[in-house]
Amino acid sequence: MATIMLTEPFTTPPQRNQRIAYGALVGALSSWPLALNLGLFTIYGTPEFALLVGNVFSYFFNLKRRLILTLNNAKEIAKDTRQFSFASISGPISYKAGQYLEWTLPHEGTDMRGMRRYFTIASSPTEGDIKLGVKFAPQSSSFKQNLRALEEGKTILAGQLAGDFILPKDANKKLVFIAGGIGITPFRSMIKYILDTDEKRDVVLFYSNKTYAEIAYKDLLTEAAQRINLRSVYLVNEKEGVPGGFPVEVEFITPDMIKNKVPDYAERVFYLSGPDAMVTSYKKLLRGMGVPRKNIKTDYFPGFA
Ligand SMILES: Cc1cc2nc3c(=O)[nH]c(=O)nc-3n(C[C@H](O)[C@H](O)[C@H](O)COP(=O)(O)OP(=O)(O)OC[C@H]3O[C@@H](n4cnc5c(N)ncnc54)[C@H](O)[C@@H]3O)c2cc1C
């Protein structure tokens, strides 16, 4: 029950604290020797009853409906990276900057990886549309081939809103965002949200890509540098193709670089988003620098090297 029923994504609440409360409630109820005599019948504290109560609890937190979205437009925002803008025809969706949805795109000739994917909502809740930033591999899955070919006005389904990779409630907390490649999408959402709400947050962004051409959302990041004093450190593996004057460093992130660019790093909360290997290695690097576990938040994007 704990490994299959309790963890079923469709019925678990979207955020960690809610999931802990849900698990504790179901656990406590299923081990409680309950026998509630209601006259006509008696309710016993069975695991089934515990799950039923847990699901009612969870119902209040979950996005209850499957959204139907239509494609407004799609455009290239960096090399092999496209932004898709959708309108929800199922009414507005309430989400926090940095959260993600499970997307379903039924299509013919579905490959082994199926017709569902998780994608971060790259737009901010302050924007009218729902944006995605998607990276395409040279040999894309059938899902991605069909997403790329989706025509304006055509529909896609989304549901199961979830994610704890969101801004801290306390706007005075100083932050460091570390993004690898398409791992920038939750930060795009958060930065746009900060810009639109005029929140005063102190943020430093480290954004790594293999090449300059893969850097997405340059306009927004430049605007944020001017308006909310976002400090961005762009890192690439090769100097080739970088236009003169663009402030990019051909380096990997090192402890010395963090100490140099962010002298008050010990007071900050770090957000890491990107391929598994990158997130794991930077988490290790930060732990080695003495950053406490509670000050490191991670978002893994499987399927990228
Ligand atoms: C919470 C969350 C948020 C995400 N947000 C985004 C986002 O905003 N933008 C985005 O582009 N992606 C995002 N992803 C990743 C996305 O869900 C896909 O896993 C990823 O884009 C790979 O897509 P694909 O399987 O269609 O493979 P493709 O990108 O078409 O293929 C890439 C290559 O990787 C290989 N590959 C793909 N998946 C795997 C795997 N699991 N194991 C081993 N090899 C694999 C394929 O064989 C292929 O060669 C997110 C994932 C999570 C969990």
mmCIF file of C-alpha atoms and ligand atoms in Angstrom:
data_model
loop_
_atom_site.group_PDB
_atom_site.id
_atom_site.type_symbol
_atom_site.label_atom_id
_atom_site.label_comp_id
_atom_site.label_asym_id
_atom_site.label_seq_id
_atom_site.Cartn_x
_atom_site.Cartn_y
_atom_site.Cartn_z
ATOM 1 C CA MET A 1 0.000 0.000 0.000
ATOM 2 C CA ALA A 2 2.798 2.415 0.919
ATOM 3 C CA THR A 3 4.739 1.883 -2.286
ATOM 4 C CA ILE A 4 1.900 1.739 -4.805
ATOM 5 C CA MET A 5 -1.349 3.229 -3.500
ATOM 6 C CA LEU A 6 0.111 5.945 -1.304
ATOM 7 C CA THR A 7 2.570 7.165 -3.924
ATOM 8 C CA GLU A 8 0.108 7.119 -6.854
ATOM 9 C CA PRO A 9 0.762 10.543 -8.473
ATOM 10 C CA PHE A 10 -2.900 11.084 -9.299
ATOM 11 C CA THR A 11 -3.961 11.099 -5.641
ATOM 12 C CA THR A 12 -0.921 12.498 -3.815
ATOM 13 C CA PRO A 13 -0.933 16.200 -2.950
ATOM 14 C CA PRO A 14 1.415 18.439 -4.986
ATOM 15 C CA GLN A 15 3.790 19.672 -2.284
ATOM 16 C CA ARG A 16 6.170 17.908 0.083
ATOM 17 C CA ASN A 17 4.667 19.065 3.385
ATOM 18 C CA GLN A 18 1.187 18.151 2.176
ATOM 19 C CA ARG A 19 2.473 14.720 1.096
ATOM 20 C CA ILE A 20 4.028 14.135 4.529
ATOM 21 C CA ALA A 21 0.712 15.068 6.209
ATOM 22 C CA TYR A 22 -1.175 12.811 3.750
ATOM 23 C CA GLY A 23 1.193 9.868 4.444
ATOM 24 C CA ALA A 24 0.989 10.403 8.218
ATOM 25 C CA LEU A 25 -2.813 10.603 8.122
ATOM 26 C CA VAL A 26 -3.204 7.413 6.065
ATOM 27 C CA GLY A 27 -0.535 5.633 8.140
ATOM 28 C CA ALA A 28 -2.138 6.611 11.438
ATOM 29 C CA LEU A 29 -5.664 5.721 10.309
ATOM 30 C CA SER A 30 -4.683 2.354 8.877
ATOM 31 C CA SER A 31 -3.002 1.305 12.118
ATOM 32 C CA TRP A 32 -5.750 2.666 14.386
ATOM 33 C CA PRO A 33 -8.097 -0.075 15.635
ATOM 34 C CA LEU A 34 -11.180 1.957 14.706
ATOM 35 C CA ALA A 35 -14.702 0.542 14.852
ATOM 36 C CA LEU A 36 -17.252 3.316 14.363
ATOM 37 C CA ASN A 37 -20.797 2.075 14.876
ATOM 38 C CA LEU A 38 -23.167 4.187 12.769
ATOM 39 C CA GLY A 39 -26.305 2.195 13.544
ATOM 40 C CA LEU A 40 -26.966 0.723 10.116
ATOM 41 C CA PHE A 41 -23.345 -0.178 9.573
ATOM 42 C CA THR A 42 -19.955 -0.039 11.272
ATOM 43 C CA ILE A 43 -16.829 1.572 9.796
ATOM 44 C CA TYR A 44 -13.639 -0.328 10.544
ATOM 45 C CA GLY A 45 -10.165 1.237 10.351
ATOM 46 C CA THR A 46 -9.035 -0.700 7.310
ATOM 47 C CA PRO A 47 -6.253 0.443 4.931
ATOM 48 C CA GLU A 48 -8.985 1.061 2.326
ATOM 49 C CA PHE A 49 -10.818 3.418 4.695
ATOM 50 C CA ALA A 50 -7.542 5.177 5.559
ATOM 51 C CA LEU A 51 -6.824 5.722 1.856
ATOM 52 C CA LEU A 52 -10.334 7.023 1.261
ATOM 53 C CA VAL A 53 -9.941 9.619 4.043
ATOM 54 C CA GLY A 54 -6.434 10.464 2.759
ATOM 55 C CA ASN A 55 -7.773 10.990 -0.763
ATOM 56 C CA VAL A 56 -10.482 13.324 0.498
ATOM 57 C CA PHE A 57 -7.713 15.290 2.278
ATOM 58 C CA SER A 58 -5.606 15.282 -0.876
ATOM 59 C CA TYR A 59 -8.566 16.398 -3.017
ATOM 60 C CA PHE A 60 -8.425 19.847 -1.432
ATOM 61 C CA PHE A 61 -4.825 20.403 -2.586
ATOM 62 C CA ASN A 62 -4.826 18.773 -5.997
ATOM 63 C CA LEU A 63 -5.488 20.343 -9.350
ATOM 64 C CA LYS A 64 -8.808 18.574 -9.749
ATOM 65 C CA ARG A 65 -9.213 18.692 -13.438
ATOM 66 C CA ARG A 66 -7.232 17.800 -16.463
ATOM 67 C CA LEU A 67 -6.525 20.952 -18.420
ATOM 68 C CA ILE A 68 -7.071 21.207 -22.132
ATOM 69 C CA LEU A 69 -4.725 23.723 -23.701
ATOM 70 C CA THR A 70 -4.485 25.008 -27.243
ATOM 71 C CA LEU A 71 -1.233 26.069 -28.852
ATOM 72 C CA ASN A 72 -1.046 29.842 -29.414
ATOM 73 C CA ASN A 73 2.393 29.853 -30.984
ATOM 74 C CA ALA A 74 5.838 28.274 -30.860
ATOM 75 C CA LYS A 75 9.237 29.799 -31.545
ATOM 76 C CA GLU A 76 12.926 28.972 -31.308
ATOM 77 C CA ILE A 77 14.418 30.661 -28.210
ATOM 78 C CA ALA A 78 17.885 29.082 -28.408
ATOM 79 C CA LYS A 79 19.654 26.315 -30.311
ATOM 80 C CA ASP A 80 17.410 23.198 -30.333
ATOM 81 C CA THR A 81 15.153 24.865 -27.775
ATOM 82 C CA ARG A 82 11.596 25.974 -28.436
ATOM 83 C CA GLN A 83 9.129 27.984 -26.436
ATOM 84 C CA PHE A 84 5.506 26.874 -26.667
ATOM 85 C CA SER A 85 2.756 29.226 -25.567
ATOM 86 C CA PHE A 86 -0.611 27.692 -24.706
ATOM 87 C CA ALA A 87 -4.028 29.031 -23.728
ATOM 88 C CA SER A 88 -6.065 26.977 -21.276
ATOM 89 C CA ILE A 89 -9.567 26.357 -22.582
ATOM 90 C CA SER A 90 -10.470 24.694 -19.261
ATOM 91 C CA GLY A 91 -10.299 27.971 -17.360
ATOM 92 C CA PRO A 92 -7.412 29.559 -15.465
ATOM 93 C CA ILE A 93 -4.894 27.478 -13.544
ATOM 94 C CA SER A 94 -3.500 28.498 -10.183
ATOM 95 C CA TYR A 95 0.180 27.608 -9.738
ATOM 96 C CA LYS A 96 3.370 28.887 -8.126
ATOM 97 C CA ALA A 97 6.414 30.007 -10.125
ATOM 98 C CA GLY A 98 8.696 26.963 -10.523
ATOM 99 C CA GLN A 99 6.025 24.236 -10.452
ATOM 100 C CA TYR A 100 5.489 21.643 -13.185
ATOM 101 C CA LEU A 101 2.692 19.756 -14.892
ATOM 102 C CA GLU A 102 2.407 16.326 -16.432
ATOM 103 C CA TRP A 103 1.685 16.778 -20.140
ATOM 104 C CA THR A 104 -0.132 14.226 -22.286
ATOM 105 C CA LEU A 105 0.084 14.293 -26.055
ATOM 106 C CA PRO A 106 -1.759 11.341 -27.614
ATOM 107 C CA HIS A 107 -0.146 10.459 -30.957
ATOM 108 C CA GLU A 108 0.205 7.626 -33.396
ATOM 109 C CA GLY A 109 3.349 5.492 -33.323
ATOM 110 C CA THR A 110 4.074 6.249 -29.662
ATOM 111 C CA ASP A 111 7.557 4.977 -28.778
ATOM 112 C CA MET A 112 8.677 3.157 -25.627
ATOM 113 C CA ARG A 113 8.845 6.400 -23.657
ATOM 114 C CA GLY A 114 5.129 6.935 -24.070
ATOM 115 C CA MET A 115 2.882 9.943 -24.482
ATOM 116 C CA ARG A 116 3.414 11.688 -21.128
ATOM 117 C CA ARG A 117 6.179 14.024 -19.956
ATOM 118 C CA TYR A 118 6.791 16.354 -17.073
ATOM 119 C CA PHE A 119 7.554 19.926 -18.105
ATOM 120 C CA THR A 120 8.081 22.929 -15.867
ATOM 121 C CA ILE A 121 5.695 25.821 -16.423
ATOM 122 C CA ALA A 122 8.193 28.373 -17.724
ATOM 123 C CA SER A 123 5.692 31.219 -17.578
ATOM 124 C CA SER A 124 4.966 33.154 -14.413
ATOM 125 C CA PRO A 125 1.518 33.054 -12.772
ATOM 126 C CA THR A 126 1.403 36.768 -13.600
ATOM 127 C CA GLU A 127 1.290 35.986 -17.341
ATOM 128 C CA GLY A 128 -1.879 35.068 -19.190
ATOM 129 C CA ASP A 129 -0.548 32.108 -21.142
ATOM 130 C CA ILE A 130 1.162 28.860 -20.110
ATOM 131 C CA LYS A 131 4.666 28.678 -21.548
ATOM 132 C CA LEU A 132 6.986 25.718 -21.924
ATOM 133 C CA GLY A 133 10.679 25.754 -22.802
ATOM 134 C CA VAL A 134 11.588 22.416 -24.367
ATOM 135 C CA LYS A 135 14.968 21.088 -25.443
ATOM 136 C CA PHE A 136 15.071 18.860 -28.527
ATOM 137 C CA ALA A 137 17.664 16.144 -29.088
ATOM 138 C CA PRO A 138 18.851 15.293 -32.632
ATOM 139 C CA GLN A 139 16.980 11.979 -32.382
ATOM 140 C CA SER A 140 13.863 13.079 -30.556
ATOM 141 C CA SER A 141 11.322 10.782 -28.957
ATOM 142 C CA SER A 142 7.953 10.380 -30.710
ATOM 143 C CA PHE A 143 6.468 12.672 -28.036
ATOM 144 C CA LYS A 144 8.873 15.492 -28.864
ATOM 145 C CA GLN A 145 8.546 14.992 -32.636
ATOM 146 C CA ASN A 146 4.787 15.393 -32.270
ATOM 147 C CA LEU A 147 5.106 18.352 -29.925
ATOM 148 C CA ARG A 148 7.420 20.070 -32.398
ATOM 149 C CA ALA A 149 4.907 19.429 -35.206
ATOM 150 C CA LEU A 150 1.897 20.597 -33.175
ATOM 151 C CA GLU A 151 -0.005 23.207 -35.174
ATOM 152 C CA GLU A 152 -1.436 26.428 -33.780
ATOM 153 C CA GLY A 153 -4.923 25.848 -32.379
ATOM 154 C CA LYS A 154 -4.306 22.141 -31.714
ATOM 155 C CA THR A 155 -4.767 20.782 -28.196
ATOM 156 C CA ILE A 156 -2.636 19.091 -25.543
ATOM 157 C CA LEU A 157 -3.623 17.872 -22.066
ATOM 158 C CA ALA A 158 -1.970 18.696 -18.751
ATOM 159 C CA GLY A 159 -2.592 17.759 -15.140
ATOM 160 C CA GLN A 160 -1.028 16.788 -11.834
ATOM 161 C CA LEU A 161 0.397 20.154 -10.929
ATOM 162 C CA ALA A 162 3.247 19.630 -8.456
ATOM 163 C CA GLY A 163 6.596 20.900 -7.208
ATOM 164 C CA ASP A 164 8.349 22.375 -4.183
ATOM 165 C CA PHE A 165 10.975 24.138 -6.273
ATOM 166 C CA ILE A 166 9.398 27.514 -5.581
ATOM 167 C CA LEU A 167 10.482 30.841 -4.150
ATOM 168 C CA PRO A 168 10.747 31.021 -0.358
ATOM 169 C CA LYS A 169 7.883 32.887 1.333
ATOM 170 C CA ASP A 170 10.406 35.186 2.998
ATOM 171 C CA ALA A 171 11.412 37.661 0.253
ATOM 172 C CA ASN A 172 14.426 38.742 2.346
ATOM 173 C CA LYS A 173 16.127 35.352 1.878
ATOM 174 C CA LYS A 174 19.071 35.832 -0.447
ATOM 175 C CA LEU A 175 19.174 33.301 -3.270
ATOM 176 C CA VAL A 176 21.548 31.680 -5.759
ATOM 177 C CA PHE A 177 20.053 29.974 -8.823
ATOM 178 C CA ILE A 178 22.261 27.446 -10.644
ATOM 179 C CA ALA A 179 20.865 26.299 -14.013
ATOM 180 C CA GLY A 180 22.265 23.794 -16.483
ATOM 181 C CA GLY A 181 20.842 24.073 -20.030
ATOM 182 C CA ILE A 182 17.059 23.718 -20.132
ATOM 183 C CA GLY A 183 17.109 23.623 -16.308
ATOM 184 C CA ILE A 184 16.662 27.396 -16.652
ATOM 185 C CA THR A 185 12.849 27.033 -17.099
ATOM 186 C CA PRO A 186 11.808 27.208 -13.401
ATOM 187 C CA PHE A 187 14.126 30.214 -12.982
ATOM 188 C CA ARG A 188 12.565 31.906 -16.012
ATOM 189 C CA SER A 189 9.207 31.539 -14.247
ATOM 190 C CA MET A 190 10.516 32.861 -10.903
ATOM 191 C CA ILE A 191 12.460 35.776 -12.417
ATOM 192 C CA LYS A 192 9.489 36.855 -14.505
ATOM 193 C CA TYR A 193 7.318 36.622 -11.377
ATOM 194 C CA ILE A 194 9.753 38.812 -9.394
ATOM 195 C CA LEU A 195 9.817 41.329 -12.259
ATOM 196 C CA ASP A 196 6.030 41.477 -12.595
ATOM 197 C CA THR A 197 5.310 41.728 -8.877
ATOM 198 C CA ASP A 198 8.158 44.182 -8.132
ATOM 199 C CA GLU A 199 9.308 41.983 -5.271
ATOM 200 C CA LYS A 200 12.667 42.986 -3.845
ATOM 201 C CA ARG A 201 14.735 39.805 -3.882
ATOM 202 C CA ASP A 202 18.503 39.424 -3.967
ATOM 203 C CA VAL A 203 19.294 36.779 -6.607
ATOM 204 C CA VAL A 204 22.508 35.631 -8.294
ATOM 205 C CA LEU A 205 22.108 33.313 -11.305
ATOM 206 C CA PHE A 206 24.796 30.923 -12.605
ATOM 207 C CA TYR A 207 23.678 29.654 -16.019
ATOM 208 C CA SER A 208 25.786 26.967 -17.751
ATOM 209 C CA ASN A 209 25.463 25.861 -21.348
ATOM 210 C CA LYS A 210 27.691 23.974 -23.755
ATOM 211 C CA THR A 211 27.655 26.852 -26.262
ATOM 212 C CA TYR A 212 26.557 30.500 -26.444
ATOM 213 C CA ALA A 213 23.830 29.555 -28.956
ATOM 214 C CA GLU A 214 22.098 27.448 -26.290
ATOM 215 C CA ILE A 215 21.574 30.345 -23.868
ATOM 216 C CA ALA A 216 17.800 30.965 -23.661
ATOM 217 C CA TYR A 217 15.800 33.927 -22.320
ATOM 218 C CA LYS A 218 18.642 36.452 -22.802
ATOM 219 C CA ASP A 219 16.179 39.360 -23.164
ATOM 220 C CA LEU A 220 14.384 38.593 -19.929
ATOM 221 C CA LEU A 221 17.644 38.106 -18.032
ATOM 222 C CA THR A 222 18.976 41.414 -19.359
ATOM 223 C CA GLU A 223 15.773 43.179 -18.325
ATOM 224 C CA ALA A 224 16.013 41.592 -14.875
ATOM 225 C CA ALA A 225 19.639 42.740 -14.547
ATOM 226 C CA GLN A 226 18.484 46.321 -15.134
ATOM 227 C CA ARG A 227 15.212 46.357 -13.213
ATOM 228 C CA ILE A 228 15.678 44.021 -10.245
ATOM 229 C CA ASN A 229 19.461 43.925 -10.120
ATOM 230 C CA LEU A 230 19.671 40.224 -11.017
ATOM 231 C CA ARG A 231 23.328 39.289 -11.244
ATOM 232 C CA SER A 232 23.840 36.665 -13.972
ATOM 233 C CA VAL A 233 27.021 34.669 -14.498
ATOM 234 C CA TYR A 234 26.946 32.979 -17.920
ATOM 235 C CA LEU A 235 29.194 29.945 -18.374
ATOM 236 C CA VAL A 236 29.932 28.044 -21.587
ATOM 237 C CA ASN A 237 32.255 25.180 -22.546
ATOM 238 C CA GLU A 238 33.705 26.962 -25.579
ATOM 239 C CA LYS A 239 34.400 30.580 -26.516
ATOM 240 C CA GLU A 240 33.430 30.020 -30.172
ATOM 241 C CA GLY A 241 30.374 31.969 -31.340
ATOM 242 C CA VAL A 242 30.280 34.351 -28.383
ATOM 243 C CA PRO A 243 29.752 37.921 -29.658
ATOM 244 C CA GLY A 244 32.215 40.539 -28.442
ATOM 245 C CA GLY A 245 31.089 42.295 -25.284
ATOM 246 C CA PHE A 246 28.824 39.483 -24.051
ATOM 247 C CA PRO A 247 29.902 38.682 -20.487
ATOM 248 C CA VAL A 248 30.455 34.945 -20.629
ATOM 249 C CA GLU A 249 33.036 32.814 -18.848
ATOM 250 C CA VAL A 250 34.557 29.665 -20.347
ATOM 251 C CA GLU A 251 34.726 27.793 -17.074
ATOM 252 C CA PHE A 252 32.950 25.284 -14.879
ATOM 253 C CA ILE A 253 31.563 26.376 -11.536
ATOM 254 C CA THR A 254 34.166 25.935 -8.811
ATOM 255 C CA PRO A 255 34.130 26.721 -5.074
ATOM 256 C CA ASP A 256 36.517 29.625 -5.737
ATOM 257 C CA MET A 257 34.189 31.050 -8.378
ATOM 258 C CA ILE A 258 31.224 30.911 -5.982
ATOM 259 C CA LYS A 259 33.263 32.517 -3.176
ATOM 260 C CA ASN A 260 34.448 35.198 -5.574
ATOM 261 C CA LYS A 261 31.086 36.032 -7.201
ATOM 262 C CA VAL A 262 28.951 35.495 -4.107
ATOM 263 C CA PRO A 263 31.042 36.346 -1.024
ATOM 264 C CA ASP A 264 27.968 35.993 1.238
ATOM 265 C CA TYR A 265 27.168 32.502 -0.162
ATOM 266 C CA ALA A 266 26.938 31.009 3.354
ATOM 267 C CA GLU A 267 23.822 33.132 4.040
ATOM 268 C CA ARG A 268 22.052 32.123 0.831
ATOM 269 C CA VAL A 269 19.633 29.432 -0.298
ATOM 270 C CA PHE A 270 20.861 27.603 -3.416
ATOM 271 C CA TYR A 271 18.469 26.349 -6.109
ATOM 272 C CA LEU A 272 19.934 23.772 -8.524
ATOM 273 C CA SER A 273 18.113 22.807 -11.727
ATOM 274 C CA GLY A 274 19.295 20.770 -14.699
ATOM 275 C CA PRO A 275 20.463 17.286 -15.719
ATOM 276 C CA ASP A 276 20.781 14.742 -12.874
ATOM 277 C CA ALA A 277 24.586 14.540 -13.071
ATOM 278 C CA MET A 278 24.993 18.313 -12.909
ATOM 279 C CA VAL A 279 22.628 18.741 -9.973
ATOM 280 C CA THR A 280 24.265 15.893 -8.037
ATOM 281 C CA SER A 281 27.786 17.225 -8.608
ATOM 282 C CA TYR A 282 26.946 20.832 -7.643
ATOM 283 C CA LYS A 283 25.087 19.653 -4.574
ATOM 284 C CA LYS A 284 28.250 17.786 -3.544
ATOM 285 C CA LEU A 285 30.368 20.861 -4.288
ATOM 286 C CA LEU A 286 28.121 23.083 -2.135
ATOM 287 C CA ARG A 287 28.037 20.561 0.718
ATOM 288 C CA GLY A 288 31.850 20.502 0.535
ATOM 289 C CA MET A 289 31.803 24.299 0.956
ATOM 290 C CA GLY A 290 29.773 23.901 4.141
ATOM 291 C CA VAL A 291 26.372 24.936 2.709
ATOM 292 C CA PRO A 292 23.811 23.144 4.907
ATOM 293 C CA ARG A 293 21.510 20.595 3.263
ATOM 294 C CA LYS A 294 18.439 22.697 4.161
ATOM 295 C CA ASN A 295 19.835 25.580 2.074
ATOM 296 C CA ILE A 296 20.084 23.494 -1.117
ATOM 297 C CA LYS A 297 16.934 22.909 -3.183
ATOM 298 C CA THR A 298 17.110 20.698 -6.248
ATOM 299 C CA ASP A 299 15.093 20.020 -9.414
ATOM 300 C CA TYR A 300 16.276 17.104 -11.579
ATOM 301 C CA PHE A 301 15.588 16.953 -15.313
ATOM 302 C CA PRO A 302 16.024 13.323 -16.402
ATOM 303 C CA GLY A 303 16.874 12.526 -20.032
ATOM 304 C CA PHE A 304 19.706 15.047 -20.545
ATOM 305 C CA ALA A 305 23.451 14.493 -20.416
HETATM 306 C C1 LIG B 1 9.960 17.976 -12.858
HETATM 307 C C2 LIG B 1 10.499 17.949 -14.264
HETATM 308 C C3 LIG B 1 10.475 19.100 -15.026
HETATM 309 C C4 LIG B 1 10.984 19.078 -16.332
HETATM 310 N N1 LIG B 1 10.946 20.223 -17.073
HETATM 311 C C5 LIG B 1 11.443 20.221 -18.335
HETATM 312 C C6 LIG B 1 11.436 21.403 -19.122
HETATM 313 O O1 LIG B 1 10.996 22.479 -18.680
HETATM 314 N N2 LIG B 1 11.934 21.332 -20.383
HETATM 315 C C7 LIG B 1 12.434 20.158 -20.916
HETATM 316 O O2 LIG B 1 12.860 20.156 -22.084
HETATM 317 N N3 LIG B 1 12.472 19.039 -20.176
HETATM 318 C C8 LIG B 1 11.977 19.025 -18.907
HETATM 319 N N4 LIG B 1 11.993 17.878 -18.168
HETATM 320 C C9 LIG B 1 12.520 16.643 -18.777
HETATM 321 C C10 LIG B 1 11.446 15.990 -19.661
HETATM 322 O O3 LIG B 1 10.380 15.509 -18.890
HETATM 323 C C11 LIG B 1 12.016 14.818 -20.457
HETATM 324 O O4 LIG B 1 12.417 13.798 -19.582
HETATM 325 C C12 LIG B 1 13.194 15.214 -21.302
HETATM 326 O O5 LIG B 1 12.881 16.379 -22.027
HETATM 327 C C13 LIG B 1 13.568 14.086 -22.238
HETATM 328 O O6 LIG B 1 12.549 13.989 -23.189
HETATM 329 P P1 LIG B 1 12.310 12.715 -24.086
HETATM 330 O O7 LIG B 1 12.172 11.506 -23.188
HETATM 331 O O8 LIG B 1 11.146 12.997 -24.962
HETATM 332 O O9 LIG B 1 13.638 12.501 -24.880
HETATM 333 P P2 LIG B 1 14.327 13.376 -26.034
HETATM 334 O O10 LIG B 1 14.690 14.709 -25.498
HETATM 335 O O11 LIG B 1 13.550 13.360 -27.291
HETATM 336 O O12 LIG B 1 15.607 12.507 -26.219
HETATM 337 C C14 LIG B 1 16.846 12.852 -25.641
HETATM 338 C C15 LIG B 1 17.849 11.743 -25.669
HETATM 339 O O13 LIG B 1 17.932 11.266 -24.349
HETATM 340 C C16 LIG B 1 17.583 9.930 -24.256
HETATM 341 N N5 LIG B 1 16.710 9.809 -23.080
HETATM 342 C C17 LIG B 1 15.550 10.479 -22.874
HETATM 343 N N6 LIG B 1 15.042 10.176 -21.673
HETATM 344 C C18 LIG B 1 15.898 9.305 -21.114
HETATM 345 C C19 LIG B 1 15.947 8.631 -19.864
HETATM 346 N N7 LIG B 1 14.988 8.797 -18.939
HETATM 347 N N8 LIG B 1 16.996 7.825 -19.614
HETATM 348 C C20 LIG B 1 17.971 7.665 -20.529
HETATM 349 N N9 LIG B 1 17.996 8.290 -21.715
HETATM 350 C C21 LIG B 1 16.974 9.087 -22.014
HETATM 351 C C22 LIG B 1 16.912 9.587 -25.551
HETATM 352 O O14 LIG B 1 17.185 8.243 -25.924
HETATM 353 C C23 LIG B 1 17.504 10.573 -26.544
HETATM 354 O O15 LIG B 1 18.671 10.099 -27.118
HETATM 355 C C24 LIG B 1 11.502 17.877 -16.872
HETATM 356 C C25 LIG B 1 11.510 16.719 -16.091
HETATM 357 C C26 LIG B 1 11.013 16.750 -14.807
HETATM 358 C C27 LIG B 1 11.014 15.494 -14.005
#
